[in-house]
Short mmCIF file of C-alpha atoms and ligand atoms in Angstrom, two decimals:
data_model
loop_
_atom_site.label_atom_id
_atom_site.label_comp_id
_atom_site.label_asym_id
_atom_site.label_seq_id
_atom_site.Cartn_x
_atom_site.Cartn_y
_atom_site.Cartn_z
CA MET A 13 128.45 103.48 108.88
CA SER A 14 125.67 101.87 106.98
CA LYS A 15 126.00 100.42 102.85
CA THR A 16 125.38 102.94 99.71
CA VAL A 17 122.41 101.71 97.95
CA VAL A 18 121.33 102.53 94.47
CA ILE A 19 118.38 102.23 92.38
CA LYS A 20 119.50 101.82 88.83
CA GLY A 21 117.11 102.49 86.13
CA GLY A 22 113.67 102.92 87.14
CA LYS A 23 111.46 105.34 86.48
CA ILE A 24 110.76 107.47 89.25
CA ILE A 25 107.05 109.06 89.89
CA ASN A 26 106.34 111.80 92.77
CA HIS A 27 103.73 114.06 92.95
CA ASP A 28 104.85 116.21 90.67
CA GLY A 29 105.21 114.03 88.04
CA GLU A 30 107.68 111.33 86.51
CA LEU A 31 110.68 110.96 85.54
CA ARG A 32 113.69 108.86 84.50
CA ALA A 33 117.12 108.20 87.39
CA ASP A 34 119.34 106.44 89.14
CA VAL A 35 118.53 107.13 93.61
CA ARG A 36 121.05 106.94 95.39
CA ILE A 37 120.44 106.40 99.67
CA GLU A 38 122.97 106.38 102.21
CA ASN A 39 121.73 106.49 105.96
CA GLU A 40 118.23 106.32 105.57
CA ILE A 41 118.11 108.96 103.14
CA VAL A 42 118.32 109.85 99.73
CA VAL A 43 121.25 112.01 98.55
CA GLU A 44 121.35 112.34 95.42
CA VAL A 45 118.53 111.34 91.73
CA GLY A 46 121.12 111.21 88.78
CA ALA A 47 122.29 109.47 85.97
CA ASN A 48 124.86 106.64 86.07
CA LEU A 49 125.03 106.76 90.32
CA LYS A 50 126.88 103.65 91.96
CA GLY A 51 127.12 102.52 95.24
CA ASP A 52 127.33 99.27 97.43
CA VAL A 53 124.25 98.15 96.92
CA GLU A 54 122.49 98.28 93.66
CA LEU A 55 119.08 97.29 92.82
CA ASP A 56 118.39 96.70 88.87
CA ALA A 57 115.06 99.01 87.94
CA SER A 58 114.98 98.37 84.60
CA GLY A 59 111.22 97.90 83.43
CA CYS A 60 110.04 99.51 86.89
CA ILE A 61 107.91 102.25 88.67
CA VAL A 62 109.92 103.49 91.33
CA THR A 63 108.14 105.51 94.15
CA SER A 64 107.33 106.13 97.91
CA GLY A 65 107.06 102.88 99.85
CA PHE A 66 103.68 101.98 100.37
CA VAL A 67 101.10 102.31 103.73
CA ASP A 68 98.50 99.77 104.72
CA LEU A 69 95.61 101.59 106.88
CA HIS A 70 93.67 98.12 107.87
CA ALA A 71 96.27 95.62 108.63
CA HIS A 72 95.32 92.37 111.63
CA LEU A 73 98.96 91.59 112.59
CA ARG A 74 97.15 89.18 115.14
CA GLU A 75 99.68 89.34 117.71
CA PRO A 76 99.34 89.70 120.02
CA GLY A 77 97.41 86.70 121.20
CA LYS A 78 96.72 85.40 117.84
CA GLU A 79 100.10 84.24 116.72
CA GLU A 80 99.10 81.11 114.86
CA ALA A 81 97.20 82.83 112.89
CA GLU A 82 99.95 85.69 111.90
CA THR A 83 103.17 87.58 114.22
CA ILE A 84 104.40 91.07 113.29
CA GLU A 85 107.12 89.48 112.11
CA THR A 86 105.49 87.41 109.45
CA GLY A 87 102.44 90.64 108.94
CA SER A 88 105.70 92.77 108.97
CA ARG A 89 107.46 91.14 106.22
CA ALA A 90 104.66 89.72 104.45
CA GLY A 91 103.98 94.22 104.02
CA ALA A 92 107.73 94.31 102.80
CA LEU A 93 107.05 92.28 99.71
CA GLY A 94 103.87 93.67 98.92
CA GLY A 95 105.70 97.09 98.83
CA TYR A 96 104.81 98.67 102.25
CA THR A 97 107.38 100.46 104.70
CA ALA A 98 104.26 101.18 106.98
CA LEU A 99 101.53 99.12 108.38
CA VAL A 100 98.76 100.13 110.80
CA ALA A 101 98.20 97.64 113.31
CA MET A 102 93.85 96.54 114.07
CA PRO A 103 93.52 96.38 117.49
CA ASN A 104 91.44 93.91 117.58
CA THR A 105 94.13 91.28 119.11
CA ASP A 106 94.29 89.62 122.57
CA PRO A 107 94.77 91.73 124.94
CA PRO A 108 92.83 93.66 122.40
CA GLN A 109 95.21 97.83 122.26
CA ASP A 110 92.72 98.88 124.49
CA SER A 111 96.20 100.46 127.01
CA VAL A 112 99.28 101.89 126.69
CA ALA A 113 100.85 98.68 127.80
CA VAL A 114 99.92 96.52 124.68
CA ILE A 115 100.34 99.93 122.49
CA ASP A 116 103.80 99.93 123.28
CA PHE A 117 104.66 95.88 123.09
CA VAL A 118 102.70 96.09 119.24
CA ARG A 119 104.67 99.55 118.91
CA GLU A 120 108.49 97.52 120.18
CA GLN A 121 107.37 94.29 118.46
CA GLY A 122 107.17 96.19 115.50
CA LYS A 123 111.10 97.83 116.12
CA ARG A 124 111.78 94.40 116.56
CA ALA A 125 110.92 92.87 113.37
CA GLY A 126 113.00 95.95 111.08
CA LEU A 127 110.88 95.71 108.36
CA VAL A 128 108.42 99.08 107.83
CA ASP A 129 107.04 100.41 110.78
CA VAL A 130 104.00 99.72 112.88
CA ILE A 131 101.64 101.82 114.04
CA PRO A 132 99.27 101.34 116.43
CA SER A 133 95.78 101.46 116.22
CA GLY A 134 94.31 102.79 119.82
CA CYS A 135 90.40 100.64 120.24
CA ILE A 136 87.67 103.05 120.80
CA THR A 137 85.96 101.64 123.51
CA LEU A 138 87.23 99.28 126.70
CA GLY A 139 87.29 95.57 125.19
CA ARG A 140 85.72 96.90 121.85
CA GLN A 141 82.95 96.42 123.64
CA GLY A 142 81.13 99.69 122.97
CA GLU A 143 80.56 100.52 126.43
CA THR A 144 82.86 102.22 127.90
CA LEU A 145 85.03 104.75 126.09
CA ALA A 146 88.84 103.61 126.32
CA PRO A 147 91.74 105.57 127.94
CA MET A 148 92.33 107.43 124.83
CA ALA A 149 93.51 110.93 125.81
CA GLU A 150 96.08 108.03 127.45
CA LEU A 151 96.52 106.20 124.38
CA ALA A 152 96.69 109.67 122.34
CA GLN A 153 99.52 110.37 124.60
CA ALA A 154 101.40 107.02 124.38
CA GLY A 155 101.48 108.42 120.60
CA VAL A 156 98.45 106.74 119.39
CA ASN A 157 96.29 109.72 116.71
CA PHE A 158 94.09 106.62 115.13
CA PHE A 159 91.24 104.65 117.08
CA THR A 160 88.77 101.51 115.73
CA ASP A 161 87.14 99.08 117.06
CA ASP A 162 87.23 97.64 113.87
CA GLY A 163 85.90 94.23 113.63
CA PHE A 164 82.69 96.00 115.26
CA GLY A 165 80.98 99.75 114.81
CA VAL A 166 80.73 101.39 117.21
CA GLN A 167 76.30 100.97 118.02
CA ASP A 168 75.44 103.08 120.55
CA ALA A 169 75.52 106.49 119.46
CA SER A 170 75.71 108.63 121.96
CA LEU A 171 79.36 106.73 123.24
CA MET A 172 80.25 107.54 119.53
CA ARG A 173 79.29 111.12 120.39
CA ARG A 174 81.32 112.07 123.26
CA ALA A 175 84.48 109.75 121.14
CA LEU A 176 84.53 112.30 118.04
CA GLU A 177 83.91 114.86 120.72
CA TYR A 178 87.57 113.33 122.47
CA ALA A 179 88.64 113.20 119.51
CA ARG A 180 88.04 116.93 117.82
CA GLY A 181 89.94 117.92 121.55
CA LEU A 182 92.79 115.79 121.11
CA GLY A 183 93.22 115.89 117.67
CA VAL A 184 92.56 112.66 117.23
CA THR A 185 91.61 110.39 114.46
CA LEU A 186 88.27 108.38 114.66
CA ALA A 187 87.71 105.00 111.99
CA GLN A 188 85.02 103.22 112.02
CA HIS A 189 83.94 99.07 111.10
CA CYS A 190 80.54 100.85 109.31
CA GLU A 191 77.84 98.20 110.23
CA VAL A 192 74.74 97.57 112.22
CA ALA A 193 74.61 95.29 114.98
CA GLU A 194 71.17 93.96 114.59
CA LEU A 195 70.89 93.74 110.77
CA THR A 196 73.59 91.36 110.34
CA LYS A 197 72.67 89.00 112.73
CA GLY A 198 74.45 85.31 111.31
CA ALA A 199 74.42 86.94 108.29
CA VAL A 200 77.20 85.29 106.21
CA MET A 201 77.09 86.61 102.24
CA SER A 202 75.57 90.06 100.31
CA GLU A 203 71.84 90.38 100.63
CA CYS A 204 70.98 89.58 96.70
CA GLN A 205 69.13 87.13 94.76
CA CYS A 206 72.05 84.23 94.63
CA CYS A 207 71.98 84.37 99.15
CA THR A 208 68.55 83.93 98.61
CA ASP A 209 68.73 81.06 95.69
CA LEU A 210 71.49 79.47 97.85
CA GLY A 211 69.69 79.72 101.37
CA LEU A 212 72.48 82.04 102.75
CA PRO A 213 71.75 84.50 105.17
CA GLY A 214 72.39 88.16 103.74
CA TRP A 215 73.49 90.80 105.36
CA PRO A 216 71.98 94.34 103.92
CA ALA A 217 73.57 97.62 102.24
CA ILE A 218 71.22 99.15 104.69
CA ALA A 219 73.26 97.93 107.68
CA GLU A 220 76.52 99.92 106.53
CA GLU A 221 75.04 102.28 104.86
CA LEU A 222 72.72 103.99 107.95
CA MET A 223 75.96 103.94 109.95
CA VAL A 224 77.70 106.37 107.22
CA PHE A 225 74.77 107.91 107.54
CA ARG A 226 75.02 108.85 111.50
CA ASP A 227 78.75 109.13 111.65
CA ILE A 228 78.23 112.25 109.06
CA GLU A 229 75.68 113.36 111.17
CA LEU A 230 77.93 112.99 114.04
CA VAL A 231 81.22 114.44 112.73
CA ARG A 232 79.29 118.02 111.31
CA ILE A 233 77.70 118.35 114.43
CA THR A 234 81.31 118.13 116.38
CA GLY A 235 83.62 119.00 114.19
CA ALA A 236 86.16 115.84 114.88
CA THR A 237 88.06 114.21 111.59
CA MET A 238 86.23 110.99 110.54
CA HIS A 239 88.21 107.77 108.30
CA PHE A 240 85.17 104.80 107.12
CA LEU A 241 86.68 101.85 106.62
CA HIS A 242 87.15 99.55 103.76
CA LEU A 243 83.54 100.47 102.40
CA SER A 244 81.45 98.30 99.76
CA THR A 245 78.61 99.66 98.63
CA ALA A 246 77.75 102.55 95.87
CA ARG A 247 75.02 104.30 98.42
CA SER A 248 78.10 105.06 100.90
CA VAL A 249 79.83 106.14 98.13
CA ASP A 250 77.37 108.62 96.84
CA LEU A 251 76.75 109.30 100.74
CA VAL A 252 80.24 110.42 101.48
CA ARG A 253 80.67 111.89 98.26
CA ALA A 254 77.63 114.98 99.11
CA ALA A 255 79.61 114.84 103.17
CA LYS A 256 82.89 115.73 101.56
CA ARG A 257 80.97 118.20 99.26
CA ASP A 258 80.07 119.91 102.14
CA GLY A 259 83.45 120.11 103.73
CA LEU A 260 83.27 117.76 106.64
CA PRO A 261 86.73 116.87 107.38
CA ILE A 262 85.80 112.40 106.41
CA THR A 263 88.73 110.15 104.89
CA ALA A 264 87.37 106.93 103.02
CA GLU A 265 88.98 103.20 102.03
CA VAL A 266 88.26 100.52 99.88
CA THR A 267 89.30 97.11 100.46
CA PRO A 268 91.81 95.25 96.91
CA HIS A 269 88.81 92.35 97.51
CA HIS A 270 85.70 94.81 97.19
CA LEU A 271 87.12 96.46 93.57
CA SER A 272 88.26 92.85 92.34
CA LEU A 273 85.53 90.13 93.54
CA THR A 274 81.21 89.47 93.81
CA GLN A 275 79.03 88.14 96.36
CA GLU A 276 78.48 85.29 93.61
CA LEU A 277 81.37 83.90 94.59
CA LEU A 278 80.03 82.49 97.61
CA ALA A 279 78.17 80.53 95.73
CA SER A 280 81.12 77.61 96.01
CA TYR A 281 80.22 77.59 99.28
CA ASP A 282 83.87 78.81 99.99
CA SER A 283 84.46 80.20 103.27
CA VAL A 284 87.69 82.41 101.73
CA TYR A 285 85.40 84.25 100.50
CA LYS A 286 83.52 85.40 104.02
CA VAL A 287 84.54 88.55 104.61
CA ASN A 288 83.22 91.78 106.68
CA PRO A 289 81.84 93.78 104.63
CA PRO A 290 80.87 91.01 102.71
CA LEU A 291 81.51 91.26 98.92
CA ARG A 292 79.14 92.92 96.60
CA SER A 293 77.82 93.04 93.30
CA ASN A 294 79.26 94.55 90.22
CA ASP A 295 77.24 97.69 89.97
CA ASP A 296 79.13 98.36 93.72
CA ILE A 297 82.65 97.49 92.49
CA ARG A 298 81.82 99.80 89.17
CA ALA A 299 80.47 102.65 92.05
CA LEU A 300 83.56 102.13 94.74
CA LYS A 301 85.61 102.85 91.18
CA ILE A 302 84.69 105.81 90.54
CA GLY A 303 84.90 107.00 93.61
CA LEU A 304 88.40 106.18 93.80
CA LEU A 305 87.80 108.14 90.56
CA ASP A 306 86.58 111.23 91.58
CA GLY A 307 88.49 111.58 94.37
CA THR A 308 85.27 110.73 96.91
CA ILE A 309 87.52 107.81 98.30
CA ASP A 310 91.80 108.57 99.59
CA ALA A 311 92.91 105.44 100.04
CA ILE A 312 93.13 101.89 99.24
CA ALA A 313 93.44 99.58 102.27
CA THR A 314 94.68 95.61 102.41
CA ASP A 315 92.13 94.78 105.33
CA HIS A 316 94.41 92.08 106.04
CA ALA A 317 92.78 89.34 108.13
CA PRO A 318 94.54 85.53 108.45
CA HIS A 319 92.86 83.01 110.10
CA PRO A 320 94.08 80.19 110.27
CA ARG A 321 93.32 76.87 108.27
CA ARG A 322 91.38 75.21 110.83
CA ASP A 323 89.11 78.07 111.56
CA LYS A 324 88.66 78.91 108.06
CA GLU A 325 87.78 75.01 107.12
CA MET A 326 84.93 75.44 109.57
CA SER A 327 81.01 75.83 107.92
CA LEU A 328 80.17 78.79 106.00
CA ASP A 329 78.02 80.29 108.95
CA MET A 330 80.51 79.76 111.59
CA ALA A 331 84.23 81.04 109.70
CA PRO A 332 85.48 83.87 110.31
CA PRO A 333 85.53 87.00 107.86
CA GLY A 334 88.17 87.76 106.24
CA MET A 335 90.75 87.43 103.80
CA LEU A 336 94.96 87.83 103.21
CA GLY A 337 95.40 91.36 101.36
CA LEU A 338 99.40 92.23 102.27
CA GLU A 339 101.12 90.52 99.28
CA THR A 340 98.41 90.82 96.93
CA ALA A 341 97.38 94.68 97.14
CA LEU A 342 99.87 96.08 94.30
CA GLY A 343 98.54 93.02 91.85
CA VAL A 344 95.11 93.06 92.41
CA VAL A 345 94.26 96.55 91.64
CA LEU A 346 96.86 97.05 88.99
CA ALA A 347 94.94 93.63 87.42
CA PHE A 348 91.30 95.07 88.18
CA GLY A 349 90.97 98.65 90.02
CA ASP A 350 91.18 100.76 86.47
CA LEU A 351 93.19 103.27 87.78
CA GLU A 352 96.15 105.10 86.55
CA ILE A 353 99.42 103.74 87.93
CA LYS A 354 99.81 107.86 89.80
CA ASP A 355 96.77 107.10 90.90
CA VAL A 356 97.43 103.93 92.35
CA VAL A 357 100.55 104.70 94.08
CA ALA A 358 98.75 108.04 95.67
CA LEU A 359 95.78 105.41 96.95
CA LEU A 360 98.42 102.78 98.54
CA SER A 361 101.18 105.65 99.59
CA TRP A 362 100.84 109.14 99.57
CA ASN A 363 97.14 109.76 100.70
CA PRO A 364 97.43 106.53 103.11
CA ALA A 365 100.60 108.07 104.75
CA ARG A 366 98.49 111.91 105.25
CA ILE A 367 95.42 109.95 106.99
CA ALA A 368 97.26 107.86 109.63
CA LYS A 369 99.82 111.57 110.05
CA ILE A 370 102.82 109.23 109.48
CA ASP A 371 103.83 112.07 105.91
CA ASN A 372 106.89 113.58 107.63
CA ALA A 373 108.36 109.81 106.97
CA HIS A 374 105.98 107.79 104.32
CA GLY A 375 104.26 108.84 101.34
CA ARG A 376 107.34 111.26 100.55
CA PRO A 377 108.84 112.49 97.14
CA ILE A 378 111.30 110.27 96.29
CA ALA A 379 113.82 113.57 96.30
CA VAL A 380 117.29 114.74 97.99
CA SER A 381 117.15 114.40 101.77
CA GLU A 382 114.17 112.59 102.34
CA PRO A 383 113.28 109.69 104.29
CA ALA A 384 113.98 106.49 101.76
CA ASN A 385 111.21 104.41 102.50
CA ILE A 386 110.90 103.44 98.65
CA CYS A 387 109.19 100.49 97.03
CA ILE A 388 109.64 99.42 92.98
CA PHE A 389 107.55 97.30 91.14
CA ASP A 390 107.31 95.77 87.86
CA PRO A 391 103.74 97.26 86.94
CA GLU A 392 103.32 94.20 83.66
CA LEU A 393 104.33 91.65 85.45
CA SER A 394 101.57 88.98 85.72
CA TRP A 395 101.58 86.37 88.44
CA SER A 396 99.71 84.38 90.58
CA VAL A 397 99.64 83.15 94.43
CA ASP A 398 101.80 80.24 95.58
CA LEU A 399 100.44 79.50 98.86
CA GLN A 400 103.53 77.75 99.34
CA ARG A 401 105.17 81.10 99.09
CA LEU A 402 103.65 83.24 101.11
CA ALA A 403 105.04 84.91 103.82
CA SER A 404 101.91 84.96 105.84
CA LYS A 405 101.78 82.20 108.38
CA SER A 406 98.26 81.86 106.70
CA ILE A 407 97.07 80.78 103.57
CA ASN A 408 93.57 82.34 103.61
CA SER A 409 93.98 84.27 99.93
CA PRO A 410 90.58 84.39 97.57
CA TYR A 411 93.22 85.02 94.72
CA VAL A 412 94.83 81.29 94.50
CA GLY A 413 93.90 80.99 90.14
CA ARG A 414 93.71 84.84 89.74
CA THR A 415 96.02 86.54 86.62
CA LEU A 416 98.09 89.82 89.38
CA ARG A 417 99.07 91.98 87.14
CA GLY A 418 102.81 94.08 89.06
CA LYS A 419 104.53 93.05 91.54
CA VAL A 420 106.88 94.35 93.75
CA ARG A 421 110.76 93.85 92.47
CA HIS A 422 112.67 95.65 96.06
CA THR A 423 111.70 97.07 98.89
CA ILE A 424 113.35 99.63 100.99
CA PHE A 425 112.85 101.08 104.98
CA ARG A 426 115.16 103.57 106.50
CA GLY A 427 117.51 103.11 103.56
CA THR A 428 117.94 99.39 104.27
CA PRO A 429 116.40 97.29 101.31
CA THR A 430 114.25 94.70 103.54
CA VAL A 431 113.23 92.71 99.75
CA ILE A 432 115.48 91.72 96.59
CA ASP A 433 114.24 90.74 93.08
CA GLY A 434 110.40 89.85 95.21
CA GLN A 435 112.72 88.19 97.84
CA ALA A 436 112.95 89.34 101.63
CA GLN A 437 116.08 89.94 103.04
CA LYS A 438 115.51 88.82 106.89
O1 LIG B 175 86.50 90.65 107.42
C1 LIG B 175 87.06 90.58 108.38
N1 LIG B 175 88.15 90.82 109.25
N2 LIG B 175 86.73 92.17 108.60
C2 LIG B 175 86.70 92.32 110.04
O2 LIG B 175 86.57 93.83 110.00
C3 LIG B 175 87.73 92.06 110.66
C4 LIG B 175 88.74 91.08 110.04
C5 LIG B 175 89.32 90.56 111.07
O3 LIG B 175 89.72 90.67 112.32
O4 LIG B 175 89.17 88.77 110.82
#
């Protein structure tokens, strides 16, 4: 029989309210919530929030193919340290996640690492080439229910329409990376006065908004469920708000970096700030935050995008876009998101669990008989990133030298602590 774990002295935040109580876990399940509980392993949660483990809808784990940047094991460890108990693995691997063999491989590597549930997403198109649909039915049969070509948007409207029709029949969700490629050729930063001054090619907001608009209309005629990845502009939020008002089955996410960093940072010509979609303006940040508060945006997802130092050291036009996110998401959101703690938990755990359709095991209340996927965090602790101590294999974090607020103390995955006192357990 596995060891009994007790979480002592924390404040539980559940969907229906808060309470101060200890939590006892046995065999992967919460067995008691009450006062003065005892166990084989006792985790101090004083000053901490105890809530369901976080779920990331958007993690690039790079395996197979780019293990130099990250592996499923190192990415899972980074996730556990960030309070995550489930990660949706993005499909832009090499080979891409467009066959059952690769999906099974990713899932198995996730199980082998045993630190979080790794949920493989599937490609919408074969090889993410945007030309032919991936074998969506076969992938759905193999348990995939989240499809995306992330890194690219599906450019061909007729193909996207067909994908949505299949998705509706299969009962799966399509997640779009909204970028009209013709409008972003060679672009490295948001189109703004600053980019003109710097002489850098601009990335117009309309490149995102046109695809958001197109896909909302395609959802309207197909009835399929659609999720918008990493929205970054004020107008995108407006479009999604109106679509939701019309009752369309649409959800959307934003990243911690689009809530906290602005386009002017590119004036340093430091490629750590190059990301897709690009960092935007303060007005956009304000609109994204309003979207979070009024329910237009359902989730905060990291877009954790590790890249080897060698690649990020290339000139701004050549360096790949992307930043690390898993280990800093909570600290960034609490420091910069202007959100109540309960909203943060909803956006990092409950809502993404529902969108990924894993809310039978994640995003659950802390209550008797519920699965023990739990995050325990200190909401006040100030800290800053130490690149030497990141669990990720890459170091492209834009938060070095910035003070974050809120840190994970312990994470429990399937009843076993994966992180104790901020230290990964394996
Ligand atoms: O910045 C990004 N990096 N955005 C994406 O959509 C893809 C990601 C990556 O894979 O590096």
